[in-house]
Every structure is written in C-alpha cells, then in structure tokens.
Amino acid sequence: MTVTRAEYCVIACAEAWRGNGEVLASPMGLIPAVGARLARRTFSPDLLMTDGEALLVGVDGTVEGWLPYRRHLALVTGGRRHVMMGASQIDRYGNQNISCIGDWTRPKRQLLGVRGAPVNTLNNPTSYWVPRHSPRVFVEKVDMVCGVGYDHADGAPHHRIPRVVSDLGVFDFATPDHSMRLASVHPGVTVAQVREATGFDLVVPDEVPYTREPTERELRLIREVIDPQNARSREVGA
Amino acid sequence: MTDKTMTADEAVSRLRSGMTLGIGGWGSRRKPMALVRALLRSEITDLTIVAYGGPDVGMLAAAGRIRKLVAAFVTLDSIPLEPHYRAAREAGAFELMEIDEAMFMWGLHAAANRLPFLPVRAGLGSDVMRVNPGLRTVTSPYDDGETFVAVPALRLDAALVHVNRADRQGNGQYLGPDPYFDDLFCEAADAAYLSCERVVDTAELTKEAAPQSLLIARHTVTGVVEAPNGAHFTSCAPDYARDEAAQREYATTPWPEFAERYLASPEGTGS
C-alpha cells in the first residue's frame, strides 16, 4: 500500500502529542484532528479531546466532561493542553500571524484576528500546521505577531513551540538561537524543495531524516476508522 | 416583582449614539440578532462594540454604526472570514482594539467585579501590545516578580444577549452546551437587554432543566424581549442550528440589498 502525503502529515501531526500524558489535544484543521485521534487511539491513550464544541469525549463519542469556552481558557492557562494552530504566516523564530496581511492599521487583507494565539503561546505548548508550504506563509517577518515566537517570548516560563508540520516536512526549534530547523522531510520531498518554498534561511542539518512511516495498524485506523471518507486528501493532495 | 418585558424596539429606544455595547454569543452562535436588527433599524451610531464577533459585528460595520470595536476575532464559523467585517477593516472604517480571547474574558471579569483591571499571562511579546499602546503591565507583588498584562475593565453601557428561555423578571436560561460569556456581559453592563426564544413562568424554568442552566440572574437584567427565532441565522442550540443557507446569502449579498430584505421581515428570516 502506498502511503499518501496526507497520511505522512497525519503521522507527523500525531507525533506532536506523543508522551504528552493527560492533557487536552486541541487540533485546528482536519489533518491535525485526524492526527490527534490517531495518537489517542495508539501511543497517547490518556489525551483529552473535545467534540469541537463544549464537551470532552472519548474515542467512541462517550461524553466524559464539560469544557465550555470559559473553562477552556482556564485549561489553557493551567497549561495541561497542547494546541496545534494554523498559521497564515510564520517566521524563523515561530512567530505566527492569523490577524491580517499588510499594515495592521489598514490591512491589505483582514484575516481572523489574534484569537487565542497570544494566551496559547505563553501558557501551553503550541505547535503549528501549514497545509500549503510556501514563501508567502514561511516569511522573513510576520506582519502581526499573534502567536509569540522564541525571539519575542523573553524566556516566558511556559513558552514552548514543539513543532511545525507542513505538507513538506516537520520543523522544530532545536538550534542554539531557537531558529527554525528542518527536522524531517516527508517521503517524496527533497530538501531543496523545502528550501525553495521557505522565505527565510532555514537551518538544515547535514542529514535530514524522512518523516517516519505509519505502522500497518495506524494506516488501517486512519483509512478505515478515523477518516474513512478520505477528507485528508482534500487538505493535502498527492 | 417587576415585569421587565418589552419589545426589541423599546429596548433599543433606551440606547444612545456613542454608547459602549457588549454583544453576547460567540462567532455565529447565539447572537441576539433580533436586538441587533432593531438597533440597525434605529438611527443609533458611533458605537463602541465589545464582542466575540460574528455577524452582529459584520452587520453593524456594514451599516457604518461602529466607531470602535473591541474583539479577538470576527468569524461566521462555517464561513471562517466575515466578509462585511473584512471589507470595513480593509477600508479603515473604524478603530479596533484587538486583544486576545483570554484578555477579553478577564476584561469582562474586571468590569463585573468593579475592578480597574485584572492581570493575565497573555499579550506580552505579541503585537497586541504594539497595536494597543494604551495597554499597561503590572508586576507581581510576590516573590515570583513576574510581569503580566493589566487588562483594563471592559465596562459596558449596555449588554445585548440572547438565551433559550427567560421569565418576565429577567432570569435567563441557556439550554445549549456552552454559556459563552453572556452572564458576564450582563454583569459588566449598566443595563442589559435579554432576548429569549420564549418567555415562560419562573416555575417552568426548572421543570425540565437543572437550576445550573439558569445562567443570567434578574438583578443584572433591565429588559426582557420575547423573540422567537431571535438568534437567527446564528445557532441557538438546542432550539435550532445555524441556518447555513441564510448565512451564505448574508455573506454573498451586497449589504444594502440584504439589509432591505433582512430588516423588513419581522422575524428576520431574511428572505
């Protein structure tokens, strides 16, 4: 069976929650959601998950708790959460923008707004998911810092950006100055391709591994149980 | 006990241009659209709107009623970007105080508790501080010495919220999964106007639902408006889901044309 790019992305997202213990997995976007459910069904069984609204639910949908927005915000600041947010722009230090493109006072394109990115990044681990890796997303400098990057965090006690996953690879900040590093490329992607699609100088180690293969059981779970409609292929094509 | 029932137009007649209005709900969920529609039918303008923004913000922006907006986002949920809000922002149509969702909540808490501010671990290091140069920080007086953002109280002249049931005195009940922050909006306001799907006797409120569903207390409410379908086209679970077709129509129709249809129909069904 050929593993699709979308499935490598699912695996890369799922790995973000490995070893997290009993925390809330907050995936934003379809592939992170499939990844979080996969992690919960396999190597991270203690994860908490929501129904997308105000309920905490088990893998079979059993309600196990109540998490309306006000309690969700307390959970964020309590730190027992790992969110994977989207990013309209992200820079080498992990500053993320979902507010607007251009000058904030009169934006060229108004986007969502800062949402919870400022509180997320100062309180619980925050990873990012970018379905279309391009120099317009991976920019030298974001137009509005919503999610706080390492160069802006000023050593904030709970600030951490575990990983960035795109349709091309996985990135972390495991460098002396916390600038973004290519941690793995998805099979079928070259390092040169990643460099070309990134608008800043990415740290690239001499040896770049491939994103790991899914196990047979994981592939079956993704294809038959979690996403049988193959919605993942609409977020990331072949 | 005081019977506070009134019409949406009577509620709006107590509002004035230049006021700061809080609007309950979240995104395109349980928005007090019957009250917003009455506001749009009035001449009231120059408003400061405080909201977890949805079509309430988009409509008031499209109609040119907003002088300043306090928000963390504006969205229609199933349509992520609110087209009328976007157009207004891109035209530089009003002032924006863009703050984080948690900062927003603590600003309401501060107002409800008559505090000038509350500290929150959010905003620092982000451009929220750059675009809101008026925001101050505060240092912990204890040994940790950490610095926080001092979120100013978001005190409101009036709040507009919509719930499932209410009695004539202003006790409001939500039956959906999330209270959002509607009780806080009422507590943070000098006057609060509560619309509901159905006005019922007080005793009926707890006949089939637990007392914990009594979200809003009457001492925080000025007026009660019975407005069946009053959140339409936003959702009002479990009474009805979002009307996606009506929302799409709103998002794709030029505002003057939509407004003519939408504001004229008594139930706001839009078409």
Coordinates of C-alpha atoms in Angstrom, one line a residue:
Chain A
M1 CA 0.0 0.0 0.0
T2 CA 1.3 3.4 -0.9
V3 CA 1.3 5.9 1.9
T4 CA 0.0 9.3 0.7
R5 CA 1.4 12.7 1.6
A6 CA -1.7 13.5 3.6
E7 CA -1.0 10.3 5.7
Y8 CA 2.6 11.3 6.4
C9 CA 1.2 14.7 7.5
V10 CA -1.2 12.8 9.8
I11 CA 1.6 10.9 11.3
A12 CA 3.8 14.0 11.7
C13 CA 0.9 15.8 13.5
A14 CA 0.1 12.8 15.7
E15 CA 3.7 12.6 16.9
A16 CA 3.3 16.2 18.3
W17 CA 1.2 14.7 21.1
R18 CA 3.4 11.7 21.9
G19 CA 4.4 11.5 25.5
N20 CA 2.1 14.4 26.5
G21 CA 0.1 12.4 29.1
E22 CA -3.2 13.6 30.3
V23 CA -3.5 16.9 28.5
L24 CA -6.1 18.3 26.1
A25 CA -5.2 17.9 22.5
S26 CA -6.5 20.9 20.6
P27 CA -6.1 20.3 16.9
M28 CA -7.1 23.0 14.4
G29 CA -7.5 21.8 10.9
L30 CA -8.6 18.5 9.6
I31 CA -5.2 16.7 9.4
P32 CA -4.2 17.7 12.9
A33 CA -7.6 16.4 14.1
V34 CA -7.0 13.0 12.4
G35 CA -3.5 13.0 13.9
A36 CA -4.7 13.7 17.4
R37 CA -7.4 11.0 17.2
L38 CA -4.7 8.6 15.9
A39 CA -2.4 9.5 18.8
R40 CA -5.2 9.0 21.3
R41 CA -6.1 5.5 19.8
T42 CA -2.5 4.4 19.8
F43 CA 0.5 5.8 21.7
S44 CA -1.1 8.6 23.7
P45 CA -4.3 7.0 25.2
D46 CA -4.6 9.5 28.1
L47 CA -5.2 12.5 25.8
L48 CA -8.3 14.5 26.4
M49 CA -10.3 15.5 23.3
T50 CA -13.4 17.6 22.6
D51 CA -16.3 17.2 20.2
G52 CA -15.4 20.5 18.6
E53 CA -17.9 22.3 20.9
A54 CA -18.1 22.2 24.6
L55 CA -17.9 18.5 25.5
L56 CA -14.9 16.3 26.4
V57 CA -15.5 13.0 24.6
G58 CA -13.9 9.5 24.3
V59 CA -12.9 7.9 21.1
D60 CA -16.4 6.4 20.7
G61 CA -18.0 9.7 21.4
T62 CA -18.8 9.0 25.1
V63 CA -19.2 12.3 27.0
E64 CA -16.6 12.4 29.8
G65 CA -16.6 16.1 30.7
W66 CA -17.8 19.7 30.0
L67 CA -15.5 22.2 28.5
P68 CA -17.2 25.4 27.5
Y69 CA -15.1 28.3 26.3
R70 CA -14.6 29.8 29.8
R71 CA -13.3 26.6 31.2
H72 CA -11.2 26.0 28.1
L73 CA -9.5 29.3 28.7
A74 CA -8.7 28.3 32.2
L75 CA -7.3 25.0 30.9
V76 CA -5.1 27.0 28.5
T77 CA -3.6 29.0 31.4
G78 CA -3.3 25.9 33.6
G79 CA -1.0 24.5 30.9
R80 CA -2.5 21.0 30.6
R81 CA -3.1 21.4 26.9
H82 CA -1.2 21.1 23.6
V83 CA -2.7 23.1 20.8
M84 CA -1.8 22.8 17.1
M85 CA -2.9 26.0 15.4
G86 CA -2.9 27.2 11.8
A87 CA -0.7 30.0 10.6
S88 CA -1.3 32.4 7.8
Q89 CA 2.3 33.5 8.3
I90 CA 5.1 32.0 10.4
D91 CA 8.7 33.2 10.7
R92 CA 12.0 31.6 11.6
Y93 CA 11.5 32.1 15.4
G94 CA 8.0 30.7 15.3
N95 CA 6.1 34.0 15.4
Q96 CA 2.7 33.3 13.9
N97 CA 0.1 35.6 12.3
I98 CA -3.6 34.9 11.7
S99 CA -4.7 38.5 12.2
C100 CA -4.1 40.4 8.9
I101 CA -1.8 40.8 6.0
G102 CA -0.2 44.2 5.5
D103 CA -0.3 47.2 7.8
W104 CA -2.5 46.5 10.8
T105 CA -4.0 50.0 10.8
R106 CA -5.4 49.4 7.4
P107 CA -4.7 45.8 6.3
K108 CA -4.4 44.6 2.7
R109 CA -6.3 41.5 3.9
Q110 CA -8.1 41.2 7.1
L111 CA -8.0 37.7 8.5
L112 CA -9.5 36.1 11.6
G113 CA -7.9 38.2 14.4
V114 CA -5.4 37.2 17.0
R115 CA -7.9 34.8 18.6
G116 CA -6.2 32.9 21.5
A117 CA -2.8 32.8 20.0
P118 CA -1.2 35.2 22.5
V119 CA -2.6 33.4 25.5
N120 CA -1.8 29.9 24.0
T121 CA 1.8 30.6 23.3
L122 CA 2.6 32.0 26.8
N123 CA 0.8 29.2 28.6
N124 CA 0.8 25.8 26.9
P125 CA 2.8 24.1 24.2
T126 CA 1.7 25.4 20.8
S127 CA 2.5 23.6 17.5
Y128 CA 1.5 24.7 14.1
W129 CA 0.1 23.1 11.0
V130 CA 0.5 24.6 7.5
P131 CA -1.2 22.6 4.7
R132 CA 0.5 24.5 1.8
H133 CA 4.1 25.3 2.5
S134 CA 5.1 28.4 0.5
P135 CA 7.3 31.6 0.8
R136 CA 4.1 33.5 1.5
V137 CA 3.5 31.5 4.7
F138 CA 7.1 30.9 5.8
V139 CA 8.1 34.6 5.8
E140 CA 11.1 36.6 7.0
K141 CA 8.9 38.6 9.3
V142 CA 5.2 38.2 10.1
D143 CA 3.0 41.3 9.7
M144 CA 1.4 40.9 13.1
V145 CA 2.8 38.7 15.9
C146 CA -0.2 36.8 17.2
G147 CA 1.4 33.6 18.4
V148 CA 4.6 34.5 20.2
G149 CA 7.9 33.2 18.8
Y150 CA 11.1 32.5 20.7
D151 CA 12.7 35.9 20.0
H152 CA 9.6 37.6 21.4
A153 CA 8.9 35.3 24.4
D154 CA 11.7 36.8 26.6
G155 CA 12.1 33.5 28.3
A156 CA 8.5 33.3 29.4
P157 CA 8.3 30.3 31.8
H158 CA 5.7 28.2 29.9
H159 CA 6.5 29.2 26.3
R160 CA 7.3 26.2 24.0
I161 CA 6.8 25.5 20.3
P162 CA 7.3 21.8 19.9
R163 CA 7.0 21.6 16.2
V164 CA 5.7 22.9 12.9
V165 CA 4.2 20.5 10.4
S166 CA 3.7 21.4 6.8
D167 CA 2.8 19.4 3.7
L168 CA 6.5 19.2 3.0
G169 CA 8.1 18.3 6.4
V170 CA 8.5 18.7 10.1
F171 CA 10.3 21.6 11.7
D172 CA 11.5 22.3 15.2
F173 CA 13.5 25.0 17.0
A174 CA 16.3 22.8 18.3
T175 CA 19.1 25.3 17.5
P176 CA 21.1 27.5 19.8
D177 CA 19.1 30.6 19.0
H178 CA 15.8 28.7 18.5
S179 CA 15.6 29.5 14.8
M180 CA 13.6 27.0 12.8
R181 CA 15.3 23.8 11.8
L182 CA 14.2 21.2 9.3
A183 CA 13.6 18.1 11.4
S184 CA 12.4 15.7 8.7
V185 CA 11.0 15.8 5.1
H186 CA 8.1 13.7 4.1
P187 CA 9.0 10.9 1.7
G188 CA 8.8 12.2 -1.8
V189 CA 10.0 15.7 -0.8
T190 CA 13.5 17.0 -1.3
V191 CA 15.4 19.3 1.0
A192 CA 15.9 21.7 -2.0
Q193 CA 12.1 21.8 -2.4
V194 CA 11.7 22.8 1.2
R195 CA 14.3 25.5 1.0
E196 CA 12.7 26.9 -2.1
A197 CA 9.3 27.0 -0.5
T198 CA 10.6 28.8 2.6
G199 CA 11.0 32.6 2.6
F200 CA 13.8 32.7 5.2
D201 CA 17.1 30.8 5.7
L202 CA 16.1 27.5 7.3
V203 CA 18.6 25.6 9.5
V204 CA 19.2 22.3 7.6
P205 CA 21.3 19.7 9.3
D206 CA 23.7 17.6 7.2
E207 CA 21.5 14.5 7.5
V208 CA 17.8 15.1 7.2
P209 CA 15.7 12.0 8.0
Y210 CA 12.4 11.2 6.4
T211 CA 9.2 11.5 8.4
R212 CA 8.5 8.0 9.8
E213 CA 6.3 5.5 8.1
P214 CA 2.9 4.7 9.6
T215 CA 2.6 1.2 11.0
E216 CA 0.0 -1.1 9.4
R217 CA -2.3 -0.7 12.3
E218 CA -2.0 3.1 12.1
L219 CA -2.7 3.1 8.4
R220 CA -5.8 1.0 9.0
L221 CA -7.0 3.2 11.7
I222 CA -6.6 6.3 9.6
R223 CA -8.2 4.8 6.5
E224 CA -11.0 2.7 8.0
V225 CA -11.8 4.2 11.4
I226 CA -10.8 7.8 11.8
D227 CA -11.2 9.2 8.2
P228 CA -12.9 6.7 6.0
Q229 CA -14.2 9.4 3.7
N230 CA -10.6 10.4 3.0
A231 CA -11.2 14.0 3.8
R232 CA -7.5 14.3 4.5
S233 CA -6.7 14.1 0.8
R234 CA -8.7 17.3 0.2
E235 CA -6.5 19.2 2.7
V236 CA -3.2 17.8 1.3
G237 CA -3.1 16.3 -2.2
A238 CA -0.7 13.8 -3.6
Chain B
M1 CA -42.0 41.8 41.1
T2 CA -41.1 44.0 38.2
D3 CA -42.3 42.8 34.8
K4 CA -39.4 43.7 32.5
T5 CA -40.9 42.5 29.2
M6 CA -40.6 44.9 26.3
T7 CA -40.2 44.8 22.6
A8 CA -36.9 44.9 20.8
D9 CA -37.6 48.4 19.6
E10 CA -38.4 49.5 23.2
A11 CA -35.1 48.1 24.3
V12 CA -33.2 49.9 21.6
S13 CA -35.0 53.1 22.3
R14 CA -33.1 53.2 25.6
L15 CA -29.8 53.1 23.8
R16 CA -27.9 56.2 22.6
S17 CA -25.4 57.0 20.0
G18 CA -21.8 56.9 21.3
M19 CA -22.5 54.1 23.8
T20 CA -20.4 51.1 24.6
L21 CA -22.4 48.0 23.8
G22 CA -21.4 44.4 24.7
I23 CA -23.0 41.7 22.5
G24 CA -23.2 38.2 23.8
G25 CA -22.8 34.9 21.9
W26 CA -19.6 33.7 20.2
G27 CA -18.9 33.9 16.4
S28 CA -22.0 32.9 14.7
R29 CA -23.6 31.3 17.8
R30 CA -26.5 32.5 19.9
K31 CA -26.1 36.1 18.8
P32 CA -29.0 38.5 19.8
M33 CA -29.9 39.1 16.2
A34 CA -33.4 40.4 16.9
L35 CA -31.9 43.1 19.1
V36 CA -29.2 43.8 16.5
R37 CA -31.8 44.1 13.9
A38 CA -33.8 46.6 16.0
L39 CA -30.5 48.5 16.5
L40 CA -30.0 48.6 12.7
R41 CA -33.5 49.9 12.2
S42 CA -32.7 52.8 14.6
E43 CA -30.5 55.8 13.9
I44 CA -28.1 54.9 16.7
T45 CA -24.5 55.1 15.6
D46 CA -20.9 56.0 16.8
L47 CA -20.9 52.8 18.9
T48 CA -18.1 51.0 20.7
I49 CA -18.9 47.3 20.2
V50 CA -17.4 44.7 22.6
A51 CA -18.0 41.2 21.2
Y52 CA -16.6 37.8 20.4
G53 CA -17.5 38.8 16.9
G54 CA -19.9 37.2 14.4
P55 CA -22.5 38.6 12.0
D56 CA -23.5 41.2 14.7
V57 CA -20.2 42.9 14.1
G58 CA -20.3 42.4 10.3
M59 CA -23.8 44.0 10.0
L60 CA -23.1 46.9 12.3
A61 CA -19.8 47.5 10.5
A62 CA -21.5 47.3 7.1
A63 CA -24.1 49.8 8.2
G64 CA -21.4 52.2 9.4
R65 CA -22.6 52.2 13.1
I66 CA -19.2 51.3 14.7
R67 CA -16.7 53.9 15.8
K68 CA -14.6 51.4 17.7
L69 CA -14.5 47.6 18.0
V70 CA -13.1 45.6 20.9
A71 CA -12.6 42.0 19.7
A72 CA -10.2 39.0 19.5
F73 CA -11.8 37.8 16.2
V74 CA -14.7 38.1 13.9
T75 CA -16.0 35.0 12.2
L76 CA -19.1 33.2 10.9
D77 CA -17.7 29.8 12.0
S78 CA -18.7 27.8 9.0
I79 CA -17.5 30.7 6.9
P80 CA -14.2 31.5 8.6
L81 CA -13.8 35.1 7.5
E82 CA -16.7 37.6 8.0
P83 CA -16.9 39.4 4.6
H84 CA -18.5 42.6 5.8
Y85 CA -16.1 43.0 8.7
R86 CA -13.2 42.4 6.4
A87 CA -14.4 45.0 3.9
A88 CA -14.8 47.5 6.7
R89 CA -11.4 46.8 8.2
E90 CA -9.7 47.0 4.8
A91 CA -11.4 50.3 4.2
G92 CA -10.1 51.6 7.6
A93 CA -13.7 52.2 8.6
F94 CA -13.3 52.1 12.4
E95 CA -10.9 51.9 15.3
L96 CA -10.0 48.5 16.6
M97 CA -8.9 47.3 20.0
E98 CA -7.6 43.8 19.0
I99 CA -7.0 41.7 22.1
D100 CA -6.7 38.1 22.9
E101 CA -9.7 35.9 23.8
A102 CA -8.5 35.4 27.3
M103 CA -7.7 39.1 27.8
F104 CA -11.2 39.8 26.6
M105 CA -12.7 37.5 29.2
W106 CA -10.7 39.0 32.0
G107 CA -11.7 42.5 30.9
L108 CA -15.3 41.4 31.4
H109 CA -14.5 39.8 34.7
A110 CA -12.8 43.0 35.9
A111 CA -15.8 45.1 34.9
A112 CA -18.2 42.6 36.6
N113 CA -16.1 42.8 39.8
R114 CA -15.8 46.6 39.7
L115 CA -12.0 46.3 39.4
P116 CA -10.0 48.6 37.1
F117 CA -8.1 45.7 35.6
L118 CA -7.1 42.1 36.1
P119 CA -3.7 40.6 35.4
V120 CA -3.4 37.9 32.7
R121 CA -0.5 35.9 31.3
A122 CA -1.3 36.8 27.7
G123 CA -0.4 39.5 25.2
L124 CA 3.2 40.0 26.3
G125 CA 5.6 39.6 23.4
S126 CA 2.8 39.7 20.9
D127 CA 1.8 42.7 18.7
V128 CA -1.3 43.1 20.8
M129 CA 0.9 45.3 22.9
R130 CA 2.1 47.3 19.8
V131 CA -1.4 47.9 18.3
N132 CA -2.8 48.8 21.7
P133 CA -0.2 51.3 23.1
G134 CA -2.6 52.1 25.9
L135 CA -2.3 48.6 27.5
R136 CA -0.3 48.6 30.7
T137 CA 1.6 45.8 32.5
V138 CA 1.7 45.0 36.2
T139 CA 4.4 43.2 38.2
S140 CA 3.5 40.5 40.8
P141 CA 4.0 41.9 44.3
Y142 CA 5.0 38.5 45.5
D143 CA 8.4 36.7 45.3
D144 CA 8.0 35.5 41.7
G145 CA 8.0 39.1 40.4
E146 CA 6.5 38.1 37.1
T147 CA 5.1 40.7 34.7
F148 CA 1.6 40.4 33.4
V149 CA -0.7 42.4 31.2
A150 CA -3.2 44.5 33.2
V151 CA -6.3 44.0 31.1
P152 CA -8.5 47.1 31.6
A153 CA -12.1 46.5 32.7
L154 CA -14.4 46.3 29.7
R155 CA -17.3 48.2 31.4
L156 CA -20.3 48.4 29.2
D157 CA -23.2 51.0 29.0
A158 CA -25.4 48.2 27.9
A159 CA -25.3 44.5 27.0
L160 CA -27.4 42.6 24.5
V161 CA -27.7 38.8 24.9
H162 CA -30.0 36.0 23.7
V163 CA -30.9 32.8 25.5
N164 CA -33.3 30.0 25.1
R165 CA -35.8 30.8 27.9
A166 CA -36.4 33.6 30.4
D167 CA -39.1 34.7 32.8
R168 CA -40.7 38.2 32.9
Q169 CA -38.3 39.3 35.6
G170 CA -35.1 38.6 33.6
N171 CA -34.0 35.3 34.9
G172 CA -32.4 33.8 31.8
Q173 CA -31.8 30.1 30.9
Y174 CA -29.5 28.6 28.3
L175 CA -30.2 25.0 27.2
G176 CA -27.3 24.6 24.8
P177 CA -23.8 23.2 25.6
D178 CA -22.0 26.5 26.1
P179 CA -23.0 29.5 28.2
Y180 CA -20.4 31.6 26.3
F181 CA -19.9 34.7 28.4
D182 CA -23.4 36.1 28.4
D183 CA -23.8 36.3 32.2
L184 CA -20.5 38.2 32.3
F185 CA -21.7 40.7 29.7
C186 CA -24.8 41.4 31.8
E187 CA -22.8 41.8 35.0
A188 CA -20.3 44.1 33.2
A189 CA -23.0 46.4 32.0
D190 CA -25.0 49.3 33.4
A191 CA -28.1 47.9 31.6
A192 CA -28.7 44.6 30.0
Y193 CA -31.4 43.6 27.5
L194 CA -32.1 39.9 27.3
S195 CA -33.9 38.4 24.4
C196 CA -35.1 34.8 24.5
E197 CA -36.9 32.3 22.4
R198 CA -39.8 32.0 24.8
V199 CA -40.9 33.8 28.0
V200 CA -42.1 31.3 30.5
D201 CA -43.3 31.4 34.1
T202 CA -40.5 31.2 36.6
A203 CA -41.6 27.8 37.9
E204 CA -41.4 26.4 34.4
L205 CA -37.7 27.2 34.0
T206 CA -36.7 24.4 36.3
K207 CA -39.4 21.9 35.4
E208 CA -37.3 20.2 32.8
A209 CA -33.9 21.7 33.2
A210 CA -31.4 21.8 36.1
P211 CA -31.1 25.1 38.1
Q212 CA -27.5 25.3 36.8
S213 CA -28.9 26.2 33.4
L214 CA -30.2 29.5 34.9
L215 CA -27.3 31.5 33.5
I216 CA -28.5 35.0 33.9
A217 CA -29.8 36.5 37.1
R218 CA -32.6 39.0 37.1
H219 CA -30.8 41.7 39.1
T220 CA -28.4 42.1 36.1
V221 CA -31.2 42.5 33.6
T222 CA -33.1 45.6 32.6
G223 CA -35.4 44.4 29.9
V224 CA -36.7 41.0 28.6
V225 CA -37.6 40.7 24.9
E226 CA -39.5 37.6 23.7
A227 CA -38.0 37.0 20.3
P228 CA -38.8 33.6 18.8
N229 CA -36.0 32.8 16.3
G230 CA -34.3 35.7 17.8
A231 CA -30.7 34.4 17.1
H232 CA -31.4 33.5 13.5
F233 CA -29.4 32.9 11.3
T234 CA -26.9 32.1 14.0
S235 CA -27.3 29.0 16.1
C236 CA -29.4 28.7 19.2
A237 CA -28.9 25.1 20.4
P238 CA -30.9 23.1 21.1
D239 CA -33.8 25.1 19.7
Y240 CA -32.2 25.4 16.2
A241 CA -29.0 25.1 14.4
R242 CA -27.3 27.8 12.3
D243 CA -29.2 28.5 9.1
E244 CA -26.3 27.9 6.7
A245 CA -28.3 28.9 3.6
A246 CA -29.3 32.2 5.2
Q247 CA -25.8 32.8 6.4
R248 CA -24.4 32.1 2.9
E249 CA -26.9 34.5 1.5
Y250 CA -25.8 37.1 4.0
A251 CA -22.2 36.6 3.2
T252 CA -22.6 36.8 -0.6
T253 CA -25.3 39.5 -1.0
P254 CA -24.3 43.2 -1.1
W255 CA -25.2 44.7 2.3
P256 CA -27.8 47.3 1.1
E257 CA -29.7 44.7 -0.7
F258 CA -29.5 42.2 2.1
A259 CA -30.4 44.8 4.7
E260 CA -33.5 45.8 2.9
R261 CA -34.8 42.2 2.9
Y262 CA -33.5 41.3 6.4
L263 CA -34.6 44.3 8.3
A264 CA -38.0 44.4 6.8
S265 CA -39.1 40.9 7.8
P266 CA -40.5 40.8 11.3
E267 CA -38.9 37.5 12.3
G268 CA -35.6 38.3 10.5
T269 CA -35.8 35.2 8.4
G270 CA -34.0 37.2 5.8
S271 CA -36.0 36.2 2.7

